[in-house]
């Protein structure tokens, strides 16, 4: 069997043509397709504003700056995430801390969050920002988190890198109903892709203006924002310290075309999800949970197996050319974070999850034979090697 990765893009002729068309046009970097893609993101999610950027990490970084995160502040996030959800705090020289996960969705545990906030309030160490991660595409308990943010006064960034196309309380993730900013990633393994790419969505016009300026060096060409009188028609001002975090116009054209297919992609993932659940229900495997008020975008299919056999199962699947993966090593275990002083076993649930988890392949373009092979391979392992 040909190597089966855990995630893969789904690109068709229409996507290719969309990119080629832009390559033949006058605009290669940020041009009309950026605005078109941003409008399409707003229409799809019902967020008021969207800012397309180079990648989700850049979107997280700019969001932290736009929300005013400094070296005086704390940023909290989940330990079961890609390192970028935490690194964005360090980019701003803020202090980063982790809130343990719940063991059904593997998202940030709202009760643990509340306890930690009560304690932090007493010590005067409340976070300025909490980055909640919709792990595997399943939304966090946003209503409860929003309530806590009003009680304790912190900003909320939704890291929805996994959750493009997902829903919470019948509203698309990205609408930012319960948060200040929502982040999307368009990396090829995610739900839709632009190669590299990301976006920040918000309903707050001030944040939107800041994000847009920060994406291009902190430069404005808007006369109303000028500090000084314009020298002439060429004039622009740098009013903030921003970055070059722009997305190219051909990436945006790809993104807009991919976005049209989001619901179809998620539906394909749902079919794969259902097939896995049916196939593995009889084995001693913990399968992902989906809450009633959530449509998960199903970026990942993490299973939990006996910790003592995880490595053996992982290696056996890898030997069969199945590109299993582990999402994620708790961020505080990374050497860089260890140097910042985090204990090796900082969050018990995250540690327990990490000891058992394996991500199985799931993506819209996963061929049926490949899916059947994954199911057969893991089933065979359980039939032959594990006493049930
Ligand atoms: C992929 C990912 C990111 C970073 O996305 P890039 O677009 O590669 O920068 C951030 N957070 C999470 C949870 C991710 O999975």
XYZ file of N, CA and C in Angstrom, residues 283 375-386:
39
model
N -13.602 -2.698 19.992
C -12.276 -2.867 20.593
C -12.072 -1.939 21.778
N -8.517 0.566 8.544
C -9.448 -0.142 9.437
C -9.033 -1.602 9.583
N -8.707 -2.215 8.454
C -8.303 -3.626 8.471
C -7.034 -3.806 9.301
N -6.090 -2.898 9.122
C -4.795 -3.036 9.802
C -4.944 -2.924 11.309
N -5.682 -1.936 11.762
C -5.837 -1.745 13.202
C -6.709 -2.857 13.786
N -7.734 -3.264 13.054
C -8.600 -4.360 13.520
C -7.778 -5.631 13.681
N -6.941 -5.921 12.692
C -6.103 -7.116 12.745
C -5.217 -7.092 13.981
N -4.672 -5.916 14.267
C -3.825 -5.806 15.455
C -4.618 -6.220 16.696
N -5.831 -5.716 16.808
C -6.639 -6.004 17.999
C -7.104 -7.458 18.018
N -7.461 -8.001 16.863
C -7.907 -9.408 16.804
C -6.769 -10.359 17.181
N -5.551 -10.036 16.738
C -4.449 -10.975 16.874
C -3.583 -10.748 18.093
N -3.456 -9.493 18.518
C -2.461 -9.190 19.544
C -3.030 -8.855 20.894
N -4.294 -8.445 20.941
C -4.832 -7.975 22.207
C -5.958 -8.894 22.632
